[in-house]
Amino acid sequence: MTRARGGERADRREDHDDETTFLAAYDLTAYPRPALTVDVAILTVLEDAIHALLVQRPSQPAKGQWALPGGFVGLDESLPDAVERVLARETGLTGVYTAQLATFGAVDRDPRGRVVTVAHYALVPAGTLVDAVSARPATLLARVDASPGGGPGGFSVRGPEGELALAFDHREILTEALARVRWRLWHAPVAFALLPEEFTLLELLRVYEAVLGRSLDKNSFRRRIRASGLVAPLGRRREGLRARPAELYRCAGPDADP
Amino acid sequence: MTRARGGERADRREDHDDETTFLAAYDLTAYPRPALTVDVAILTVLEDAIHALLVQRPSQPAKGQWALPGGFVGLDESLPDAVERVLARETGLTGVYTAQLATFGAVDRDPRGRVVTVAHYALVPAGTLVDAVSARPATLLARVDASPGGGPGGFSVRGPEGELALAFDHREILTEALARVRWRLWHAPVAFALLPEEFTLLELLRVYEAVLGRSLDKNSFRRRIRASGLVAPLGRRREGLRARPAELYRCAGPDADP
DNA sequence: TAGACTTATATGCGGTGCGCGTATATGTGT
DNA sequence: ACACATATACGCGCACCGCATATAAGTCTA
């Protein structure tokens, strides 16, 4: 230890030269390595149910099957950049809330060979997502019905034609995304990403119920949300509905925590 | 839609042939792609403080610097397999609790070029880790002192010689690992992975305090833990200490949740 | 236009869990 | 025998949540 510290400065200079020459000669691509993709589970709450945006694969492999939007990660783009690019390319969406979910690396998860995917989820207001889907062919919003008692992953993915089988391991990714969003709902202000800027407390409640898959008490919910300080009343009301107009709120909390 | 459904069976056969020929001709490796590694933040609680196992890099790049154990992901191994291999190779540890943390893909995070790493964390009882470190040169247990008020990432990593600068973005990974373990402490039975099979409630309390970075009330803690049903008394006691012997417990809960 | 209906909002009550203080039990050390 | 240290049990009060109830303020309909 003492000897090593005595030569510290000289060693450091020597190491720097070593590293420079090492890096000049180093070829990362000399070794076999997996391919890397990002996949995004784009979720929303529509008609009191979770929906996921799916795209019909336009080319091999799994051509014609429904899948999560995804794509290969470029050499010069970060993971968030890759997600942003994929979202824009396959759905036209920009500026949406996204977060990393988990990385899936089963050896046989892609028939093309070894492909590891960094799965993400995105939360989008229903209106935005409906517009995006209707503007694109070969995309749909699949209703994801999760029965909380139905065990892990015990949910159905339904399109207009009925139950859908997802390509690759995308059903597994969707399962994880659902669990993650449920988990974060109470601990991070993610629900607001699923609503337009202005919303009523009942609309917020519906989002919570849809995500959690169970009904919540309206009074307790009001108290909790208002006490949390995450919403601020706007002083205006949503009128023209069947009953007393409800106060409009907006998200007010500083975004938070891991 | 109707047309597509009418030809479904024939299409499927055709698609299968297409996919087979497609896959035969497909070369995943034809496109540039990042290299992929796994890195593991191996954590324990020693002397009422969190410690992380670090290895001194034996070769370029960042030669001589302290880093988290890690290695490239092989073409034929899953991510858990890669983690297991790396742990065994660099620390000799086997059969420890590991979980995926997050994937770090900043373009410039590795001087060799584009290297994306799937970061994991491992939780190991202090005794096991002390043994592993003392059996290997160029490894150490660095004390990680986190002041909860010190802002995000506001912690120190200290070896016997003082503060350490970690290689690559490993300090960032350590930050995330710490936050994740804190987050999970109350929601999943992770604390037991940091203790030997048999432990007293005070020892469990010390683990919680070390991970959370703050003191907890002993009485409330007892009630919460016992009411949680995650521990079962063994009927034996830890004797020979300075005071009344404490009941020994073991982890009893079914492992749980994402 | 009056009343039914629907939804919004406020308030009160009781159980539960947790922070905190206190009392008692049971070992070690002098 | 006594002090001392820790383990364990219990009680009190507060905060929060589920639940019920009351009132407000609109729309809808006869």
Coordinates of C-alpha atoms (C1' of nucleotides) in Angstrom, one line a residue:
Chain A
M1 CA 0.0 0.0 0.0
T2 CA 2.7 2.5 1.0
R3 CA 4.8 1.7 -1.9
A4 CA 1.9 2.0 -4.3
R5 CA 1.0 5.4 -2.9
G6 CA 4.6 6.6 -3.1
G7 CA 4.5 6.0 -6.9
E8 CA 1.0 7.3 -7.4
R9 CA 1.7 10.3 -9.5
A10 CA 4.1 8.6 -11.8
D11 CA 1.9 5.6 -12.1
R12 CA -1.0 7.8 -13.1
R13 CA 0.9 9.3 -15.9
E14 CA 2.0 5.9 -17.0
D15 CA -1.6 4.6 -16.8
H16 CA -2.8 7.5 -18.9
D17 CA -0.4 6.7 -21.7
D18 CA -1.2 3.0 -21.4
E19 CA -4.9 3.8 -21.6
T20 CA -4.4 6.0 -24.6
T21 CA -2.4 3.4 -26.5
F22 CA -4.7 0.7 -25.3
L23 CA -7.8 2.5 -26.6
A24 CA -6.2 3.2 -29.9
A25 CA -5.6 -0.4 -30.5
Y26 CA -8.8 -1.7 -28.9
D27 CA -11.6 -3.1 -31.1
L28 CA -14.8 -3.5 -29.1
T29 CA -16.5 -5.2 -32.1
A30 CA -14.0 -8.0 -32.2
Y31 CA -16.0 -10.1 -29.9
P32 CA -19.4 -11.7 -30.6
R33 CA -22.1 -9.7 -28.8
P34 CA -25.9 -9.5 -28.6
A35 CA -27.9 -7.1 -30.7
L36 CA -29.8 -4.5 -28.6
T37 CA -33.2 -3.1 -29.1
V38 CA -35.7 -0.9 -27.2
D39 CA -39.4 -1.9 -26.9
V40 CA -42.1 0.4 -25.5
A41 CA -45.3 -0.5 -23.9
I42 CA -47.4 2.6 -24.6
L43 CA -50.3 2.6 -22.1
T44 CA -53.4 4.8 -21.6
V45 CA -56.7 4.6 -19.8
L46 CA -59.6 4.6 -22.2
E47 CA -63.2 4.0 -21.2
D48 CA -62.2 3.0 -17.7
A49 CA -59.8 0.4 -18.9
I50 CA -56.1 0.1 -19.6
H51 CA -55.2 0.0 -23.3
A52 CA -51.9 -0.6 -25.0
L53 CA -50.8 0.6 -28.4
L54 CA -49.8 -2.3 -30.7
V55 CA -48.3 -2.3 -34.1
Q56 CA -48.7 -5.0 -36.7
R57 CA -45.2 -6.1 -37.7
P58 CA -44.7 -5.0 -41.3
S59 CA -41.8 -7.4 -42.0
Q60 CA -40.2 -10.6 -40.8
P61 CA -39.8 -12.0 -38.3
A62 CA -43.3 -12.4 -36.8
K63 CA -44.7 -10.6 -39.8
G64 CA -48.3 -9.7 -39.4
Q65 CA -48.3 -10.3 -35.7
W66 CA -49.1 -7.6 -33.2
A67 CA -46.2 -6.3 -31.2
L68 CA -45.0 -3.5 -29.1
P69 CA -43.3 -0.7 -31.0
G70 CA -39.5 -1.2 -30.9
G71 CA -36.3 -0.9 -32.8
F72 CA -32.6 -1.4 -32.7
V73 CA -30.4 1.0 -30.7
G74 CA -28.1 3.0 -32.8
L75 CA -24.4 3.3 -32.0
D76 CA -24.6 7.0 -31.4
E77 CA -27.9 7.4 -29.5
S78 CA -28.7 6.9 -25.8
L79 CA -31.5 4.7 -24.7
P80 CA -33.9 7.6 -24.2
D81 CA -33.0 8.9 -27.6
A82 CA -33.7 5.5 -29.1
V83 CA -37.1 5.3 -27.4
E84 CA -37.9 8.8 -28.6
R85 CA -37.0 7.9 -32.2
V86 CA -38.9 4.6 -32.1
L87 CA -42.0 6.4 -30.7
A88 CA -41.9 9.1 -33.4
R89 CA -41.3 6.6 -36.2
E90 CA -43.9 4.0 -35.3
T91 CA -46.6 6.1 -33.7
G92 CA -45.8 9.8 -34.4
L93 CA -45.9 10.5 -30.7
T94 CA -43.4 13.0 -29.3
G95 CA -42.9 14.5 -25.9
V96 CA -44.7 11.7 -24.0
Y97 CA -43.8 10.4 -20.5
T98 CA -41.5 7.4 -20.8
A99 CA -39.5 5.4 -18.3
Q100 CA -37.3 2.4 -18.4
L101 CA -38.9 -0.8 -17.3
A102 CA -36.5 -3.7 -17.4
T103 CA -34.1 -5.4 -19.8
F104 CA -35.1 -8.8 -21.2
G105 CA -32.4 -11.0 -22.4
A106 CA -33.6 -14.6 -22.7
V107 CA -31.3 -16.3 -25.2
D108 CA -34.2 -17.5 -27.4
R109 CA -36.5 -14.5 -27.2
D110 CA -36.0 -13.5 -30.8
P111 CA -35.8 -16.0 -33.7
R112 CA -33.2 -13.9 -35.5
G113 CA -30.7 -14.7 -32.9
R114 CA -29.5 -13.1 -29.7
V115 CA -31.4 -9.9 -29.2
V116 CA -31.5 -8.2 -25.9
T117 CA -34.2 -5.6 -25.4
V118 CA -34.4 -2.7 -23.0
A119 CA -38.2 -2.5 -22.3
H120 CA -39.7 0.9 -21.5
Y121 CA -43.2 2.0 -20.8
A122 CA -44.9 5.2 -21.9
L123 CA -48.0 6.8 -20.4
V124 CA -50.1 8.9 -22.7
P125 CA -53.5 10.7 -22.4
A126 CA -56.2 8.7 -24.1
G127 CA -57.1 11.5 -26.6
T128 CA -53.5 11.8 -27.8
L129 CA -53.2 8.1 -28.3
V130 CA -56.5 7.7 -30.1
D131 CA -55.4 10.4 -32.5
A132 CA -52.1 8.7 -33.1
V133 CA -53.7 5.4 -33.8
S134 CA -56.3 6.7 -36.1
A135 CA -53.7 8.5 -38.1
R136 CA -51.7 5.3 -38.7
P137 CA -52.6 2.1 -40.4
A138 CA -51.5 -1.2 -38.8
T139 CA -51.8 0.1 -35.3
L140 CA -54.5 -0.5 -32.7
L141 CA -55.4 0.2 -29.1
A142 CA -55.8 -3.2 -27.4
R143 CA -57.9 -3.3 -24.3
V144 CA -55.9 -4.9 -21.5
D145 CA -58.3 -6.4 -18.9
A146 CA -56.5 -7.3 -15.7
S147 CA -58.2 -9.2 -13.0
P148 CA -56.2 -8.6 -9.9
G149 CA -57.1 -12.0 -8.6
G150 CA -56.2 -13.7 -11.8
G151 CA -52.7 -14.3 -10.8
P152 CA -49.5 -12.8 -12.2
G153 CA -49.9 -12.0 -15.9
G154 CA -53.5 -13.2 -15.8
F155 CA -54.9 -10.7 -18.1
S156 CA -56.4 -10.5 -21.6
V157 CA -55.2 -8.4 -24.5
R158 CA -58.2 -7.8 -26.8
G159 CA -58.4 -6.1 -30.1
P160 CA -61.6 -5.5 -32.1
E161 CA -61.4 -9.1 -33.3
G162 CA -60.8 -10.6 -29.9
E163 CA -57.9 -11.9 -28.0
L164 CA -54.5 -11.1 -29.4
A165 CA -51.3 -13.2 -29.2
L166 CA -48.3 -10.9 -29.0
A167 CA -45.1 -11.4 -30.9
F168 CA -41.8 -12.4 -29.1
D169 CA -41.9 -12.0 -25.4
H170 CA -44.0 -8.9 -25.6
R171 CA -46.8 -10.3 -23.4
E172 CA -44.3 -10.7 -20.7
I173 CA -43.1 -7.2 -21.1
L174 CA -46.6 -5.9 -21.0
T175 CA -47.1 -7.9 -17.8
E176 CA -44.1 -6.2 -16.2
A177 CA -45.2 -2.8 -17.4
L178 CA -48.6 -3.2 -15.9
A179 CA -47.2 -4.3 -12.6
R180 CA -44.7 -1.4 -12.6
V181 CA -47.3 1.2 -13.3
R182 CA -49.6 -0.2 -10.6
W183 CA -46.7 -0.1 -8.2
R184 CA -45.8 3.4 -8.9
L185 CA -49.3 4.8 -9.0
W186 CA -49.4 5.6 -5.3
H187 CA -45.7 6.4 -4.9
A188 CA -45.0 8.7 -7.9
P189 CA -47.2 11.2 -9.8
V190 CA -47.6 9.0 -12.9
A191 CA -51.4 9.1 -13.1
F192 CA -51.2 12.7 -14.4
A193 CA -49.4 11.5 -17.5
L194 CA -52.5 9.5 -18.4
L195 CA -54.8 12.6 -18.3
P196 CA -55.0 15.9 -20.1
E197 CA -53.6 18.9 -18.4
E198 CA -56.9 19.8 -16.8
F199 CA -59.0 17.1 -15.1
T200 CA -61.6 16.6 -12.4
L201 CA -61.0 14.5 -9.4
L202 CA -63.5 11.9 -10.6
E203 CA -61.5 11.5 -13.9
L204 CA -58.4 11.0 -11.8
L205 CA -60.2 8.4 -9.7
R206 CA -61.2 6.6 -12.9
V207 CA -57.6 6.4 -13.9
Y208 CA -56.6 4.9 -10.6
E209 CA -59.4 2.4 -10.7
A210 CA -58.6 1.3 -14.2
V211 CA -54.9 0.9 -13.4
L212 CA -55.4 -0.8 -10.1
G213 CA -58.2 -3.0 -11.5
R214 CA -60.5 -2.3 -8.5
S215 CA -62.9 0.3 -7.3
L216 CA -61.8 3.0 -4.8
D217 CA -63.8 5.0 -2.3
K218 CA -64.6 8.4 -3.7
N219 CA -64.4 10.3 -0.4
S220 CA -61.2 8.8 0.8
F221 CA -59.7 9.4 -2.6
R222 CA -60.6 13.0 -2.6
R223 CA -59.0 13.5 0.8
R224 CA -55.8 11.6 -0.1
I225 CA -55.3 13.4 -3.3
R226 CA -56.0 16.9 -2.0
A227 CA -53.9 16.2 1.1
S228 CA -51.0 15.0 -1.0
G229 CA -50.5 18.4 -2.5
L230 CA -50.0 16.9 -5.9
V231 CA -52.9 18.7 -7.5
A232 CA -53.9 22.4 -7.5
P233 CA -57.5 23.6 -8.2
L234 CA -57.8 25.9 -11.2
G235 CA -60.8 27.8 -10.0
R236 CA -62.7 26.7 -13.1
R237 CA -65.2 23.9 -13.5
R238 CA -66.1 21.3 -16.0
E239 CA -69.7 22.1 -17.0
G240 CA -72.3 20.8 -19.4
L241 CA -72.4 17.3 -18.0
R242 CA -75.3 15.6 -16.3
A243 CA -74.9 17.0 -12.8
R244 CA -73.2 19.6 -10.7
P245 CA -70.0 20.8 -12.4
A246 CA -66.7 19.6 -10.9
E247 CA -63.7 21.6 -10.0
L248 CA -60.9 21.3 -12.5
Y249 CA -57.4 20.5 -11.3
R250 CA -54.0 20.4 -12.7
C251 CA -50.9 18.5 -11.6
A252 CA -49.0 20.6 -9.1
G253 CA -46.4 18.5 -7.4
P254 CA -42.7 18.6 -8.2
D255 CA -42.0 15.4 -10.1
A256 CA -40.3 12.9 -7.9
D257 CA -38.6 9.8 -6.9
P258 CA -37.1 6.6 -8.1
Chain B
M1 CA -60.2 -7.2 -42.4
T2 CA -62.6 -9.7 -43.8
R3 CA -60.4 -10.5 -46.7
A4 CA -57.4 -10.9 -44.4
R5 CA -59.4 -13.3 -42.2
G6 CA -60.6 -15.4 -45.1
G7 CA -57.1 -16.1 -46.2
E8 CA -55.8 -16.6 -42.7
R9 CA -54.8 -20.2 -42.8
A10 CA -53.1 -20.0 -46.1
D11 CA -51.4 -16.8 -45.2
R12 CA -50.1 -18.4 -42.0
R13 CA -48.4 -21.2 -43.9
E14 CA -47.0 -18.7 -46.4
D15 CA -45.8 -16.6 -43.5
H16 CA -44.1 -19.5 -41.9
D17 CA -42.2 -20.3 -45.1
D18 CA -41.4 -16.6 -45.5
E19 CA -40.1 -16.5 -42.0
T20 CA -38.0 -19.6 -42.4
T21 CA -36.3 -18.4 -45.5
F22 CA -36.0 -14.9 -44.0
L23 CA -34.3 -16.2 -40.9
A24 CA -32.0 -18.4 -42.9
A25 CA -30.8 -15.4 -44.9
Y26 CA -30.8 -12.9 -42.0
D27 CA -27.6 -11.7 -40.4
L28 CA -28.1 -9.9 -37.2
T29 CA -24.5 -9.0 -37.0
A30 CA -24.6 -7.1 -40.3
Y31 CA -25.5 -3.8 -38.5
P32 CA -23.4 -1.9 -36.0
R33 CA -24.6 -2.4 -32.5
P34 CA -23.4 -1.6 -28.9
A35 CA -21.5 -4.0 -26.8
L36 CA -23.4 -5.3 -23.8
T37 CA -22.1 -5.9 -20.2
V38 CA -23.5 -6.6 -16.8
D39 CA -22.3 -4.7 -13.7
V40 CA -23.2 -5.7 -10.2
A41 CA -23.4 -3.5 -7.1
I42 CA -22.8 -6.1 -4.3
L43 CA -24.1 -4.6 -1.1
T44 CA -24.1 -5.7 2.5
V45 CA -24.5 -4.1 6.0
L46 CA -21.4 -4.2 8.0
E47 CA -20.9 -2.4 11.3
D48 CA -24.2 -0.7 10.9
A49 CA -23.2 0.8 7.6
I50 CA -23.8 -0.1 3.9
H51 CA -20.7 -1.4 2.2
A52 CA -20.2 -2.2 -1.5
L53 CA -17.7 -4.7 -2.9
L54 CA -15.3 -3.1 -5.3
V55 CA -12.7 -4.6 -7.5
Q56 CA -9.5 -2.9 -8.7
R57 CA -9.5 -3.1 -12.5
P58 CA -6.7 -5.3 -13.5
S59 CA -6.4 -4.1 -17.1
Q60 CA -7.3 -1.2 -19.3
P61 CA -9.4 0.8 -19.5
A62 CA -9.5 2.5 -16.1
K63 CA -6.7 0.2 -15.0
G64 CA -6.1 0.4 -11.3
Q65 CA -9.3 2.2 -10.6
W66 CA -12.0 0.8 -8.3
A67 CA -15.1 -0.4 -10.1
L68 CA -18.1 -2.7 -9.7
P69 CA -17.6 -6.2 -10.8
G70 CA -18.8 -6.7 -14.3
G71 CA -18.2 -8.4 -17.6
F72 CA -19.5 -8.8 -21.2
V73 CA -22.6 -10.7 -21.9
G74 CA -22.0 -13.9 -23.9
L75 CA -24.0 -14.8 -26.9
D76 CA -25.4 -17.9 -25.3
E77 CA -26.1 -16.8 -21.8
S78 CA -29.1 -15.0 -20.3
L79 CA -28.6 -11.9 -18.2
P80 CA -29.0 -13.8 -14.8
D81 CA -26.5 -16.3 -16.1
A82 CA -24.0 -13.6 -17.0
V83 CA -24.4 -12.0 -13.6
E84 CA -23.8 -15.4 -11.9
R85 CA -20.7 -16.0 -14.0
V86 CA -19.3 -12.5 -13.3
L87 CA -20.0 -12.9 -9.5
A88 CA -18.3 -16.2 -9.4
R89 CA -15.3 -15.1 -11.5
E90 CA -14.6 -11.8 -9.8
T91 CA -15.7 -12.5 -6.2
G92 CA -16.2 -16.3 -5.9
L93 CA -19.7 -15.7 -4.6
T94 CA -22.5 -18.1 -5.7
G95 CA -26.1 -18.4 -4.9
V96 CA -26.6 -14.9 -3.7
Y97 CA -29.7 -12.7 -4.0
T98 CA -29.5 -10.7 -7.2
A99 CA -31.9 -8.5 -9.0
Q100 CA -31.8 -6.4 -12.1
L101 CA -31.5 -2.6 -11.4
A102 CA -31.6 -0.6 -14.6
T103 CA -29.7 -0.4 -17.9
F104 CA -27.3 2.4 -18.5
G105 CA -26.6 3.4 -22.0
A106 CA -25.1 6.9 -22.2
V107 CA -23.1 7.1 -25.4
D108 CA -19.8 8.1 -23.8
R109 CA -20.0 6.0 -20.6
D110 CA -17.1 3.8 -21.6
P111 CA -13.9 5.0 -23.3
R112 CA -13.7 1.9 -25.4
G113 CA -16.7 2.9 -27.4
R114 CA -20.4 2.2 -27.1
V115 CA -21.0 -0.2 -24.2
V116 CA -24.4 -0.5 -22.7
T117 CA -24.5 -2.1 -19.3
V118 CA -27.4 -3.9 -17.5
A119 CA -26.8 -3.0 -13.9
H120 CA -27.8 -5.4 -11.1
Y121 CA -27.5 -5.3 -7.4
A122 CA -26.8 -8.2 -5.1
L123 CA -27.5 -8.4 -1.4
V124 CA -25.2 -10.6 0.7
P125 CA -24.8 -11.2 4.4
A126 CA -21.8 -9.4 5.8
G127 CA -19.9 -12.5 6.9
T128 CA -20.1 -14.1 3.5
L129 CA -18.9 -10.9 1.8
V130 CA -16.0 -10.4 4.3
D131 CA -14.9 -13.9 3.6
A132 CA -15.1 -13.4 -0.2
V133 CA -13.1 -10.2 0.0
S134 CA -10.4 -11.5 2.3
A135 CA -9.9 -14.5 0.0
R136 CA -9.2 -12.3 -3.1
P137 CA -6.6 -9.6 -3.8
A138 CA -7.6 -6.4 -5.5
T139 CA -11.0 -6.4 -3.9
L140 CA -12.3 -4.3 -1.0
L141 CA -15.4 -3.5 0.9
A142 CA -16.0 0.2 0.6
R143 CA -18.1 1.9 3.2
V144 CA -21.0 3.8 1.7
D145 CA -22.2 6.6 3.9
A146 CA -25.4 8.1 2.8
S147 CA -26.8 11.1 4.4
P148 CA -30.5 11.1 3.5
G149 CA -30.6 14.9 3.6
G150 CA -27.5 15.1 1.4
G151 CA -29.4 15.2 -1.7
P152 CA -29.7 12.6 -4.4
G153 CA -26.4 10.8 -4.8
G154 CA -25.0 12.7 -1.9
F155 CA -23.0 9.9 -0.3
S156 CA -19.4 9.0 0.2
V157 CA -17.6 5.8 -0.9
R158 CA -14.6 5.2 1.4
G159 CA -12.0 2.6 1.4
P160 CA -9.2 2.2 4.0
E161 CA -7.3 5.0 2.3
G162 CA -10.2 7.4 2.1
E163 CA -12.7 8.6 -0.5
L164 CA -12.7 6.5 -3.7
A165 CA -13.5 7.7 -7.2
L166 CA -15.3 4.9 -9.1
A167 CA -14.5 4.0 -12.7
F168 CA -16.9 4.7 -15.6
D169 CA -20.4 5.7 -14.4
H170 CA -20.3 3.2 -11.5
R171 CA -21.0 5.9 -8.9
E172 CA -24.2 6.6 -10.7
I173 CA -25.1 2.9 -10.7
L174 CA -24.3 2.7 -7.0
T175 CA -26.6 5.7 -6.4
E176 CA -29.4 3.9 -8.2
A177 CA -28.8 0.6 -6.4
L178 CA -28.9 2.4 -3.0
A179 CA -32.1 4.1 -3.9
R180 CA -33.7 0.9 -5.1
V181 CA -32.8 -1.1 -2.1
R182 CA -34.2 1.6 0.2
W183 CA -37.3 1.7 -1.8
R184 CA -37.8 -2.0 -1.7
L185 CA -36.9 -2.4 2.0
W186 CA -40.4 -1.9 3.3
H187 CA -42.2 -3.4 0.3
A188 CA -40.3 -6.6 -0.3
P189 CA -38.5 -9.0 2.0
V190 CA -35.0 -7.9 0.9
A191 CA -33.5 -7.3 4.3
F192 CA -33.3 -11.0 5.0
A193 CA -30.8 -11.3 2.2
L194 CA -28.5 -9.1 4.2
L195 CA -28.5 -11.3 7.3
P196 CA -27.6 -14.9 8.1
E197 CA -30.4 -17.4 8.3
E198 CA -30.9 -16.8 12.0
F199 CA -31.1 -13.3 13.4
T200 CA -32.5 -11.3 16.3
L201 CA -35.0 -8.5 15.8
L202 CA -32.4 -6.0 16.9
E203 CA -30.0 -7.2 14.2
L204 CA -32.8 -6.8 11.6
L205 CA -33.4 -3.3 13.0
R206 CA -29.8 -2.4 12.5
V207 CA -30.0 -3.5 8.9
Y208 CA -33.0 -1.3 8.3
E209 CA -31.4 1.6 10.0
A210 CA -28.2 1.2 8.0
V211 CA -30.0 1.0 4.7
L212 CA -32.4 3.8 5.4
G213 CA -29.7 6.0 6.9
R214 CA -31.8 6.9 9.9
S215 CA -32.7 5.5 13.3
L216 CA -36.0 3.7 13.8
D217 CA -38.1 3.2 16.9
K218 CA -37.4 -0.2 18.4
N219 CA -40.9 -0.8 19.7
S220 CA -42.7 0.1 16.6
F221 CA -40.3 -1.9 14.6
R222 CA -41.0 -5.0 16.6
R223 CA -44.7 -4.7 16.2
R224 CA -44.5 -4.0 12.4
I225 CA -42.1 -6.9 11.7
R226 CA -44.0 -9.4 13.9
A227 CA -47.3 -8.3 12.5
S228 CA -46.1 -8.6 8.9
G229 CA -45.7 -12.3 9.3
L230 CA -42.4 -12.3 7.4
V231 CA -40.5 -13.7 10.3
A232 CA -41.0 -16.8 12.4
P233 CA -39.5 -17.3 15.9
L234 CA -37.2 -20.2 16.2
G235 CA -37.8 -20.9 19.9
R236 CA -34.1 -20.5 20.5
R237 CA -32.1 -17.5 21.8
R238 CA -28.9 -15.7 21.1
E239 CA -27.0 -16.0 24.5
G240 CA -23.6 -14.9 25.8
L241 CA -24.1 -11.2 25.1
R242 CA -24.1 -8.5 27.6
A243 CA -27.8 -8.6 28.5
R244 CA -31.0 -10.7 28.3
P245 CA -30.8 -13.1 25.4
A246 CA -32.9 -12.2 22.4
E247 CA -35.2 -14.6 20.5
L248 CA -33.8 -15.8 17.2
Y249 CA -36.0 -15.5 14.1
R250 CA -35.8 -16.7 10.5
C251 CA -37.4 -15.4 7.4
A252 CA -40.8 -16.9 7.0
G253 CA -42.6 -15.0 4.3
P254 CA -43.2 -16.3 0.8
D255 CA -41.0 -14.1 -1.4
A256 CA -43.0 -11.5 -3.2
D257 CA -43.7 -8.8 -5.6
P258 CA -42.2 -6.6 -8.3
Chain C
dT1 C1' -91.7 25.2 -13.6
dA2 C1' -91.4 21.7 -10.1
dG3 C1' -89.5 17.8 -8.8
dA4 C1' -86.5 13.8 -9.8
dC5 C1' -82.0 12.6 -10.7
dT6 C1' -77.0 12.8 -10.8
dT7 C1' -72.7 14.1 -9.4
dA8 C1' -69.8 17.2 -6.3
dT9 C1' -68.3 18.5 -2.0
dA10 C1' -68.0 18.6 3.1
dT11 C1' -68.2 16.4 7.5
dG12 C1' -68.4 12.9 11.2
dC13 C1' -67.3 8.2 13.2
dG14 C1' -64.6 4.2 14.1
dG15 C1' -60.8 1.0 13.3
dT16 C1' -55.9 0.5 12.5
dG17 C1' -51.2 1.4 12.5
dC18 C1' -47.4 3.9 14.1
dG19 C1' -44.6 7.1 17.2
dC20 C1' -43.5 7.4 21.9
dG21 C1' -43.3 6.6 26.8
dT22 C1' -43.3 3.3 30.5
dA23 C1' -43.1 -1.0 33.0
dT24 C1' -41.4 -5.6 33.6
dA25 C1' -38.3 -9.6 32.5
dT26 C1' -33.9 -11.8 32.2
dG27 C1' -29.5 -12.1 31.3
dT28 C1' -24.2 -10.3 32.4
dG29 C1' -20.7 -7.9 35.2
dT30 C1' -18.7 -6.3 39.8
Chain D
dA1 C1' -26.5 -8.7 46.2
dC2 C1' -26.6 -5.1 43.3
dA3 C1' -26.1 -2.2 39.2
dC4 C1' -26.5 -2.4 34.4
dA5 C1' -27.9 -3.6 29.7
dT6 C1' -31.0 -5.4 26.6
dA7 C1' -35.5 -7.9 25.5
dT8 C1' -40.2 -7.9 25.7
dA9 C1' -44.9 -6.3 26.7
dC10 C1' -48.4 -2.7 27.2
dG11 C1' -50.8 1.7 27.0
dC12 C1' -51.8 6.3 25.1
dG13 C1' -52.6 9.6 21.4
dC14 C1' -52.4 11.0 16.7
dA15 C1' -53.0 10.5 11.8
dC16 C1' -54.9 8.2 8.1
dC17 C1' -58.3 5.5 5.7
dG18 C1' -62.8 3.2 4.9
dC19 C1' -67.5 4.1 5.4
dA20 C1' -71.8 6.6 6.1
dT21 C1' -74.3 10.8 5.9
dA22 C1' -75.6 15.5 4.7
dT23 C1' -75.8 19.2 1.7
dA24 C1' -74.9 21.8 -2.8
dA25 C1' -75.5 22.5 -7.6
dG26 C1' -76.2 21.5 -11.8
dT27 C1' -79.2 18.6 -15.7
dC28 C1' -83.3 16.1 -17.2
dT29 C1' -88.2 15.3 -17.5
dA30 C1' -93.2 15.4 -16.8

